[in-house]
Amino acid sequence: MQMSSSVQSNNIHIPTCNFGQQRHCKSTESSTPLLFRRNVESQRHDSDDDEGNKQKQNASSSYLPPPTLILSTFVAVFGSYVFGTAIGYSSPTQSRIMIDLNLGVSQFSIFGSILTIGAMIGAIVSGTIADYVGRRLAMGFSQLFCILGWLAITSAKDALWLYIGRLLVGCGIGLLSYVVPVYIAEITPKNLRGGFTAVHQLMICCGMSLTYLIGAFVNWRILAVIGIVPCLVQLLSLPFIPDSPRWLAKVGRLKESDSSLQRLRGKNADIYKEANEIRDYTEELQQQTEASIIGLFQLQYLKSLTVGLGLMILQQFGGINGIVFYANSIFISAGFSESIGTIAMVAVKIPMTTLGVFLMDRSGRRPLLLLSAVGTCIGCFLAALSFFLQDIHKWKEVSPILALVGVLVYVGSYSLGMGAIPWVIMSEIFPINVKGSAGSLVTLVNWLCSWIISYAFNFLMTWSSTGTFIGFAVTCGFTILFVAKLVPETKGRTLEEIQASLNSNSTKR
């Protein structure tokens, strides 16, 4: 493709060149700020006639994702399914494991929560591994940990091997929880990125829900064996998908980056503009030193870090892992049938998560987050009211139904936005030069908060079921304020545009 030899704007001469010659045209281009060059391109495109703009809009609306993009996303989200099976495993197996291995409540709380300890370990190294070996191989490493963990649980004769297996599975999903949304965000075009990345949460939901249902009918050892299947599916499928073009550009493998992008956009797609944008932005960022976790605490990254960490902390302190880890015990405490409650959760969770996927790139991130936070706040309040009525021995026939409604409203609302969107935004807001360390920190904080909630939940419920859900409701209420004041809308913008606007100095030398 041949472009004109130069663009003239405000008396500044900006050379352009053939796609194949791009990397040799540096001398004049490097003296022009990246954001200014983008503004020049925007002005040039704005001068196109109306007919040309209509043609572009029609082409965009009729765009069909190429098979390689769909396959790559599908393979990646098998890791999300593994994530879901690990989270859902403890709820349907609690009573049988405690009986078979003679465990007390505190011992089973360790088993449930040690998953998050392992996930913290995986989170600490997730960014480093994903940056060093690539997103695709990082997913492969994570599945090796998960397979070993499920095998240990399957053969466990005492609590120790149960803990070791759960810890290993946690290490695997800690790595997956970072690398899957980042990989999907890096391979998808901006008009599909939100929905495709939200499939991560949908598959977590499917894994959790099917584990709930299957666990109601099979032994806990067989359920652990079933957990190995999706691990093997992803592991064996990884050689057939391309690595992230943005990661390949970051490590200097530019030809492979272009080839990967072409495969992901289709063999007849024009990737010139997107490939140049990725390359230019990456080259600008590589002028800076790769930031460590300590280096993240600079003014230029403050907004991204505040948004990323804030969403993860509020997501977990809203109570989600306490509720999904121990759903059966919540229904029993409320005087409701655990089997009916579990089936009702599944019936709500999957459709609401699917709806969130479809709305992600239509309504935007912020409106869905606000609606989701309002719903989780109402759900927690209804559950708290149910336990309060139970405590004062009023409306005994109504309180179990109220608890079920509260949990279902909470789970449905969480599935609509709070489950997926913090991970989507985390994958969008950090520049490539800090994405590894920032992603590790954000994922670590998420799992640390998850551990606190999952370990303390049974003890909090023993102390006061009403107080526990009131605390969750207050956190969800604070989430509404946080999203309204601080969280940016990222819908319809490229990763480079989002990162340049949030991290104002990240592309300055």
PDB file of C-alpha atoms in Angstrom, residues 354-364 368 416:
ATOM      1  CA  THR A 354     -24.445 -13.596  28.659  1.00  0.00           C
ATOM      2  CA  LEU A 355     -26.506 -10.402  28.638  1.00  0.00           C
ATOM      3  CA  GLY A 356     -23.513  -8.507  30.029  1.00  0.00           C
ATOM      4  CA  VAL A 357     -21.335  -9.807  27.179  1.00  0.00           C
ATOM      5  CA  PHE A 358     -23.798  -8.536  24.559  1.00  0.00           C
ATOM      6  CA  LEU A 359     -24.243  -5.151  26.263  1.00  0.00           C
ATOM      7  CA  MET A 360     -20.540  -4.509  26.920  1.00  0.00           C
ATOM      8  CA  ASP A 361     -19.796  -2.848  23.571  1.00  0.00           C
ATOM      9  CA  ARG A 362     -23.263  -1.333  23.190  1.00  0.00           C
ATOM     10  CA  SER A 363     -24.084   0.383  26.461  1.00  0.00           C
ATOM     11  CA  GLY A 364     -20.472   0.879  27.562  1.00  0.00           C
ATOM     12  CA  LEU A 368     -23.217  -1.531  33.225  1.00  0.00           C
ATOM     13  CA  LEU A 416     -24.129  -8.377  34.565  1.00  0.00           C
TER      14      LEU A 416
END
